[in-house]
Amino acid sequence: MSAEVDIVTVEIVEGEAPSNDANRHGIWRLALRSPATVLGGSMLLAVLLVALAAPLAFTTDPIALNMAARLRPISADAWFGTDMFGRDMYSRVIYGCRTSLLVGISVTALAVSIGLLVGLVAGYLRALDAVVMRVMDGLMAIPGILLAIAMVALSGASFTTVIFAITVPEIPRIVRLVRSVVLTVREEPYVESAIAAGTRLPGILWRHVLPNTIAPLIVMASYLCSSAILVESLLSFLGAGLPTEIPSWGNMIAEGRTYFQIYPRMVFLPGLFLALTVLGINILGDGMRDVLDPRLSRAMQPQG
């Protein structure tokens, strides 16, 4: 958390950049020079392309049952073999990319949107700060995985329920991050000047406060996305996540654990794709943190 706050502090001291286009080009050049950003972005792009091209990647229906072909080994007809119901493991693993990325992106978008709005209000309006943060502290006191399991158990397993159950425990993290940024920004001279000039609250938040939250939010969003993918897989593994008919890496690992000693591929292959996806997102997040932190980005710039 301290790294994100430091990013904002340096940006505030330096003031507003004279050219947004120049800033964007500079960040893009630094990102291309960062090995972590290039590696993580390449891994994530590969998974994204696989997810988008799933129907064209020599796949079959991932939920089609064929009991006559159950537990077939790896072959030219079944690249990853088949499971206990005769479903093609290759197709299920490839379509699992869609499921995991959709969960990760949906949870990240919802948590960041809600957390950003609540954090801006809590950080700028002192009257609401104490109330909002006590509610956030209460949510953070409950282990996220237990809260998610309880919500799924009460509402029933569905795609919408799982996304909502993963999103709720993540919102306090975004709120606390945004609030810490706002508490720093609202004391700056240019914000006080805007208030003295009669600028309304929405204008102050939009023009002066919100831009300072973008950099730390980008870094936080990358870790949030990988965390959501892992939590969804864990919930599905425990039987409290997505319905079993949905091709999910967590569902595949849970179904394959019974046959792990005889057919380790049923656990290893979906687990490998899950690990590579989460690793790529985390590496990309580390790279973006280095690029967006002015102190680290200066060290990445060529000398002389």
CSV table of C-alpha atoms in Angstrom, one decimal:
chain,number,residue,atom,x,y,z
A,1,MET,CA,0.0,0.0,0.0
A,2,SER,CA,2.8,2.4,0.8
A,3,ALA,CA,4.1,2.2,-2.7
A,4,GLU,CA,0.9,3.3,-4.2
A,5,VAL,CA,0.6,6.3,-1.8
A,6,ASP,CA,4.2,7.3,-2.6
A,7,ILE,CA,3.3,7.4,-6.3
A,8,VAL,CA,0.5,9.9,-5.7
A,9,THR,CA,2.6,12.1,-3.5
A,10,VAL,CA,5.4,12.5,-6.1
A,11,GLU,CA,2.8,13.3,-8.8
A,12,ILE,CA,1.2,15.9,-6.7
A,13,VAL,CA,4.4,17.7,-5.9
A,14,GLU,CA,5.4,17.9,-9.5
A,15,GLY,CA,2.0,19.3,-10.5
A,16,GLU,CA,0.0,18.7,-13.6
A,17,ALA,CA,1.9,17.5,-16.6
A,18,PRO,CA,2.0,20.0,-19.5
A,19,SER,CA,1.0,17.4,-22.1
A,20,ASN,CA,-1.1,14.3,-21.5
A,21,ASP,CA,-0.1,12.9,-24.8
A,22,ALA,CA,3.6,13.3,-23.9
A,23,ASN,CA,2.9,11.5,-20.6
A,24,ARG,CA,1.2,8.6,-22.3
A,25,HIS,CA,4.0,8.2,-24.8
A,26,GLY,CA,6.5,8.3,-22.1
A,27,ILE,CA,4.7,5.7,-20.0
A,28,TRP,CA,4.4,3.5,-23.2
A,29,ARG,CA,8.1,3.7,-23.9
A,30,LEU,CA,9.0,2.8,-20.3
A,31,ALA,CA,6.6,-0.1,-20.4
A,32,LEU,CA,8.3,-1.5,-23.5
A,33,ARG,CA,11.7,-1.2,-21.7
A,34,SER,CA,10.4,-3.1,-18.7
A,35,PRO,CA,11.1,-6.8,-19.0
A,36,ALA,CA,8.3,-7.6,-16.4
A,37,THR,CA,5.7,-5.6,-18.3
A,38,VAL,CA,6.6,-7.2,-21.7
A,39,LEU,CA,6.7,-10.7,-20.3
A,40,GLY,CA,3.5,-10.4,-18.2
A,41,GLY,CA,1.7,-8.6,-21.0
A,42,SER,CA,2.7,-11.3,-23.5
A,43,MET,CA,1.5,-14.1,-21.2
A,44,LEU,CA,-1.8,-12.3,-20.6
A,45,LEU,CA,-2.2,-11.5,-24.3
A,46,ALA,CA,-1.7,-15.2,-25.2
A,47,VAL,CA,-4.3,-16.3,-22.7
A,48,LEU,CA,-6.7,-13.6,-24.0
A,49,LEU,CA,-6.2,-14.7,-27.6
A,50,VAL,CA,-6.8,-18.4,-26.6
A,51,ALA,CA,-10.0,-17.3,-24.8
A,52,LEU,CA,-11.3,-15.3,-27.8
A,53,ALA,CA,-10.4,-17.9,-30.4
A,54,ALA,CA,-11.7,-20.9,-28.4
A,55,PRO,CA,-14.4,-21.8,-31.0
A,56,LEU,CA,-11.7,-21.7,-33.7
A,57,ALA,CA,-8.9,-23.5,-31.8
A,58,PHE,CA,-9.9,-27.1,-33.0
A,59,THR,CA,-12.2,-27.5,-30.0
A,60,THR,CA,-15.4,-29.4,-29.6
A,61,ASP,CA,-18.4,-28.9,-27.3
A,62,PRO,CA,-16.9,-28.7,-23.8
A,63,ILE,CA,-20.0,-30.0,-22.1
A,64,ALA,CA,-20.9,-32.8,-24.5
A,65,LEU,CA,-21.0,-36.2,-22.7
A,66,ASN,CA,-19.7,-39.4,-24.3
A,67,MET,CA,-19.6,-42.2,-21.8
A,68,ALA,CA,-18.2,-44.5,-24.5
A,69,ALA,CA,-15.0,-42.3,-24.6
A,70,ARG,CA,-14.5,-41.8,-20.9
A,71,LEU,CA,-11.0,-41.6,-19.5
A,72,ARG,CA,-9.3,-41.9,-22.8
A,73,PRO,CA,-5.5,-41.1,-22.8
A,74,ILE,CA,-3.9,-38.3,-24.7
A,75,SER,CA,-4.1,-39.0,-28.4
A,76,ALA,CA,-4.4,-37.3,-31.8
A,77,ASP,CA,-8.2,-37.3,-31.3
A,78,ALA,CA,-8.1,-36.0,-27.7
A,79,TRP,CA,-5.1,-33.8,-27.2
A,80,PHE,CA,-5.5,-33.7,-23.4
A,81,GLY,CA,-7.5,-36.9,-23.1
A,82,THR,CA,-11.1,-37.1,-21.8
A,83,ASP,CA,-12.6,-37.0,-18.3
A,84,MET,CA,-14.8,-39.4,-16.4
A,85,PHE,CA,-17.8,-38.3,-18.5
A,86,GLY,CA,-16.1,-38.5,-21.9
A,87,ARG,CA,-15.8,-34.8,-22.3
A,88,ASP,CA,-12.8,-33.5,-24.2
A,89,MET,CA,-10.3,-32.1,-21.7
A,90,TYR,CA,-8.6,-29.9,-24.3
A,91,SER,CA,-11.8,-28.1,-25.1
A,92,ARG,CA,-12.7,-27.7,-21.5
A,93,VAL,CA,-9.3,-26.2,-20.6
A,94,ILE,CA,-9.5,-23.8,-23.5
A,95,TYR,CA,-13.0,-22.7,-22.7
A,96,GLY,CA,-11.9,-22.4,-19.1
A,97,CYS,CA,-9.8,-19.4,-20.2
A,98,ARG,CA,-13.0,-17.6,-21.1
A,99,THR,CA,-14.6,-18.4,-17.7
A,100,SER,CA,-11.6,-17.3,-15.7
A,101,LEU,CA,-10.9,-14.1,-17.6
A,102,LEU,CA,-14.6,-13.2,-17.5
A,103,VAL,CA,-14.7,-13.6,-13.8
A,104,GLY,CA,-11.4,-11.7,-13.2
A,105,ILE,CA,-12.4,-8.8,-15.5
A,106,SER,CA,-16.0,-8.6,-14.1
A,107,VAL,CA,-14.9,-8.6,-10.5
A,108,THR,CA,-12.1,-6.1,-11.1
A,109,ALA,CA,-14.5,-3.7,-13.0
A,110,LEU,CA,-17.2,-3.9,-10.3
A,111,ALA,CA,-14.8,-3.6,-7.3
A,112,VAL,CA,-12.9,-0.7,-8.8
A,113,SER,CA,-16.0,1.2,-9.9
A,114,ILE,CA,-17.7,0.9,-6.5
A,115,GLY,CA,-14.6,1.3,-4.5
A,116,LEU,CA,-13.5,4.3,-6.4
A,117,LEU,CA,-16.9,6.1,-5.9
A,118,VAL,CA,-17.1,5.2,-2.2
A,119,GLY,CA,-13.4,6.1,-1.6
A,120,LEU,CA,-13.7,9.5,-3.3
A,121,VAL,CA,-16.8,10.4,-1.1
A,122,ALA,CA,-15.3,9.0,2.1
A,123,GLY,CA,-11.9,10.7,1.6
A,124,TYR,CA,-13.3,14.1,0.6
A,125,LEU,CA,-16.4,14.5,2.8
A,126,ARG,CA,-15.2,14.3,6.3
A,127,ALA,CA,-18.7,13.9,7.7
A,128,LEU,CA,-19.1,10.5,6.0
A,129,ASP,CA,-15.5,9.3,6.4
A,130,ALA,CA,-15.9,7.7,9.8
A,131,VAL,CA,-19.1,6.0,9.0
A,132,VAL,CA,-18.0,4.6,5.7
A,133,MET,CA,-14.6,3.4,7.0
A,134,ARG,CA,-16.2,1.6,9.9
A,135,VAL,CA,-18.4,-0.3,7.5
A,136,MET,CA,-15.3,-1.1,5.4
A,137,ASP,CA,-13.4,-2.2,8.5
A,138,GLY,CA,-16.3,-4.5,9.3
A,139,LEU,CA,-16.1,-6.2,5.9
A,140,MET,CA,-12.4,-6.6,6.1
A,141,ALA,CA,-12.7,-8.3,9.5
A,142,ILE,CA,-14.5,-11.2,7.8
A,143,PRO,CA,-12.2,-13.5,5.8
A,144,GLY,CA,-13.0,-13.0,2.2
A,145,ILE,CA,-13.2,-16.7,1.2
A,146,LEU,CA,-15.6,-17.4,4.1
A,147,LEU,CA,-17.8,-14.4,3.2
A,148,ALA,CA,-17.9,-15.6,-0.4
A,149,ILE,CA,-18.8,-19.2,0.5
A,150,ALA,CA,-21.6,-17.9,2.8
A,151,MET,CA,-23.0,-15.7,0.1
A,152,VAL,CA,-23.0,-18.5,-2.5
A,153,ALA,CA,-24.6,-20.9,0.0
A,154,LEU,CA,-27.4,-18.4,0.7
A,155,SER,CA,-28.0,-17.4,-2.9
A,156,GLY,CA,-27.2,-20.6,-4.8
A,157,ALA,CA,-24.4,-21.3,-7.3
A,158,SER,CA,-24.6,-19.2,-10.4
A,159,PHE,CA,-22.2,-17.1,-12.4
A,160,THR,CA,-23.7,-13.8,-11.2
A,161,THR,CA,-23.7,-15.0,-7.5
A,162,VAL,CA,-20.0,-16.0,-7.7
A,163,ILE,CA,-19.0,-12.6,-9.2
A,164,PHE,CA,-20.9,-10.7,-6.6
A,165,ALA,CA,-19.6,-12.9,-3.8
A,166,ILE,CA,-16.0,-12.3,-4.9
A,167,THR,CA,-16.5,-8.6,-5.5
A,168,VAL,CA,-17.9,-7.7,-2.1
A,169,PRO,CA,-14.8,-8.6,0.0
A,170,GLU,CA,-12.5,-6.8,-2.5
A,171,ILE,CA,-14.3,-3.4,-2.3
A,172,PRO,CA,-12.8,-2.3,1.1
A,173,ARG,CA,-9.3,-2.7,-0.4
A,174,ILE,CA,-10.1,-0.3,-3.2
A,175,VAL,CA,-11.9,2.1,-0.9
A,176,ARG,CA,-8.9,2.3,1.5
A,177,LEU,CA,-6.5,2.9,-1.3
A,178,VAL,CA,-8.6,5.7,-3.0
A,179,ARG,CA,-9.3,7.3,0.4
A,180,SER,CA,-5.6,7.5,1.2
A,181,VAL,CA,-5.0,9.2,-2.1
A,182,VAL,CA,-7.8,11.7,-1.6
A,183,LEU,CA,-6.7,12.5,2.0
A,184,THR,CA,-3.4,13.7,0.5
A,185,VAL,CA,-4.8,15.5,-2.6
A,186,ARG,CA,-7.5,17.5,-0.8
A,187,GLU,CA,-4.8,19.4,1.2
A,188,GLU,CA,-2.9,20.5,-1.9
A,189,PRO,CA,-2.8,24.2,-2.9
A,190,TYR,CA,-4.4,23.7,-6.3
A,191,VAL,CA,-7.4,22.0,-4.8
A,192,GLU,CA,-7.8,24.8,-2.2
A,193,SER,CA,-7.5,27.3,-5.1
A,194,ALA,CA,-10.2,25.5,-7.0
A,195,ILE,CA,-12.5,25.6,-3.9
A,196,ALA,CA,-11.7,29.4,-3.5
A,197,ALA,CA,-12.6,29.9,-7.1
A,198,GLY,CA,-16.1,28.4,-6.5
A,199,THR,CA,-15.5,25.1,-8.4
A,200,ARG,CA,-18.2,22.7,-7.4
A,201,LEU,CA,-17.5,19.4,-5.7
A,202,PRO,CA,-18.0,17.2,-8.8
A,203,GLY,CA,-15.6,19.3,-10.8
A,204,ILE,CA,-13.0,19.2,-8.1
A,205,LEU,CA,-13.3,15.4,-7.8
A,206,TRP,CA,-13.2,14.9,-11.6
A,207,ARG,CA,-10.4,17.4,-12.6
A,208,HIS,CA,-8.1,17.3,-9.5
A,209,VAL,CA,-8.7,14.3,-7.4
A,210,LEU,CA,-9.6,11.5,-9.8
A,211,PRO,CA,-6.5,11.7,-12.0
A,212,ASN,CA,-4.3,11.1,-9.0
A,213,THR,CA,-6.0,7.8,-8.3
A,214,ILE,CA,-5.4,6.3,-11.8
A,215,ALA,CA,-1.8,5.1,-11.3
A,216,PRO,CA,-2.3,3.2,-8.0
A,217,LEU,CA,-5.6,1.8,-9.2
A,218,ILE,CA,-4.1,0.3,-12.3
A,219,VAL,CA,-1.6,-1.6,-10.2
A,220,MET,CA,-4.2,-2.6,-7.7
A,221,ALA,CA,-6.5,-3.8,-10.4
A,222,SER,CA,-4.0,-6.2,-11.8
A,223,TYR,CA,-3.5,-7.9,-8.4
A,224,LEU,CA,-7.3,-7.9,-7.9
A,225,CYS,CA,-7.9,-9.6,-11.2
A,226,SER,CA,-5.5,-12.5,-10.4
A,227,SER,CA,-6.9,-12.8,-6.9
A,228,ALA,CA,-10.5,-13.1,-8.3
A,229,ILE,CA,-9.4,-15.8,-10.7
A,230,LEU,CA,-7.8,-17.8,-7.8
A,231,VAL,CA,-10.8,-17.3,-5.5
A,232,GLU,CA,-13.2,-18.5,-8.2
A,233,SER,CA,-11.1,-21.6,-8.8
A,234,LEU,CA,-11.0,-22.2,-5.0
A,235,LEU,CA,-14.7,-21.8,-4.7
A,236,SER,CA,-15.4,-24.2,-7.6
A,237,PHE,CA,-12.9,-26.7,-6.2
A,238,LEU,CA,-14.8,-26.6,-2.9
A,239,GLY,CA,-18.1,-27.1,-4.6
A,240,ALA,CA,-19.3,-23.6,-3.7
A,241,GLY,CA,-18.5,-21.8,-7.0
A,242,LEU,CA,-19.7,-22.1,-10.6
A,243,PRO,CA,-22.1,-24.9,-11.6
A,244,THR,CA,-20.3,-28.0,-12.6
A,245,GLU,CA,-21.5,-27.9,-16.2
A,246,ILE,CA,-19.6,-24.6,-16.7
A,247,PRO,CA,-16.0,-25.3,-17.9
A,248,SER,CA,-14.0,-23.9,-15.1
A,249,TRP,CA,-10.4,-24.7,-14.1
A,250,GLY,CA,-11.5,-25.1,-10.5
A,251,ASN,CA,-14.3,-27.5,-11.5
A,252,MET,CA,-11.9,-29.5,-13.6
A,253,ILE,CA,-9.3,-29.8,-10.8
A,254,ALA,CA,-12.1,-30.8,-8.3
A,255,GLU,CA,-13.4,-33.5,-10.7
A,256,GLY,CA,-9.9,-34.8,-11.5
A,257,ARG,CA,-8.7,-35.1,-7.9
A,258,THR,CA,-10.4,-38.5,-7.6
A,259,TYR,CA,-8.4,-39.9,-10.5
A,260,PHE,CA,-5.2,-38.0,-9.8
A,261,GLN,CA,-3.0,-41.0,-9.0
A,262,ILE,CA,-4.0,-42.7,-12.2
A,263,TYR,CA,-4.6,-39.7,-14.5
A,264,PRO,CA,-2.6,-36.8,-13.1
A,265,ARG,CA,-3.2,-34.9,-16.4
A,266,MET,CA,-6.8,-34.2,-15.2
A,267,VAL,CA,-5.4,-32.0,-12.4
A,268,PHE,CA,-2.1,-30.9,-13.9
A,269,LEU,CA,-3.3,-29.4,-17.2
A,270,PRO,CA,-6.0,-27.1,-15.9
A,271,GLY,CA,-3.8,-26.2,-12.9
A,272,LEU,CA,-0.9,-25.3,-15.3
A,273,PHE,CA,-3.2,-22.9,-17.3
A,274,LEU,CA,-4.4,-21.4,-14.0
A,275,ALA,CA,-0.9,-20.9,-12.7
A,276,LEU,CA,0.4,-19.4,-15.9
A,277,THR,CA,-2.6,-17.0,-16.2
A,278,VAL,CA,-2.2,-15.7,-12.6
A,279,LEU,CA,1.6,-15.5,-13.0
A,280,GLY,CA,1.3,-13.4,-16.1
A,281,ILE,CA,-1.1,-11.0,-14.5
A,282,ASN,CA,1.0,-10.6,-11.4
A,283,ILE,CA,4.2,-10.1,-13.5
A,284,LEU,CA,2.3,-7.4,-15.5
A,285,GLY,CA,1.2,-5.8,-12.3
A,286,ASP,CA,4.8,-5.7,-11.0
A,287,GLY,CA,6.0,-4.1,-14.2
A,288,MET,CA,3.2,-1.5,-14.2
A,289,ARG,CA,4.1,-0.6,-10.6
A,290,ASP,CA,7.7,0.1,-11.7
A,291,VAL,CA,6.6,2.1,-14.7
A,292,LEU,CA,4.1,4.2,-12.9
A,293,ASP,CA,6.3,4.9,-9.9
A,294,PRO,CA,8.3,8.1,-10.8
A,295,ARG,CA,11.3,7.0,-8.7
A,296,LEU,CA,11.6,3.6,-10.3
A,297,SER,CA,10.7,4.9,-13.8
A,298,ARG,CA,13.6,7.3,-13.6
A,299,ALA,CA,16.0,4.4,-12.9
A,300,MET,CA,14.6,2.6,-16.0
A,301,GLN,CA,15.4,5.6,-18.3
A,302,PRO,CA,18.6,5.4,-20.4
A,303,GLN,CA,21.4,7.4,-18.9
A,304,GLY,CA,23.3,10.0,-20.9
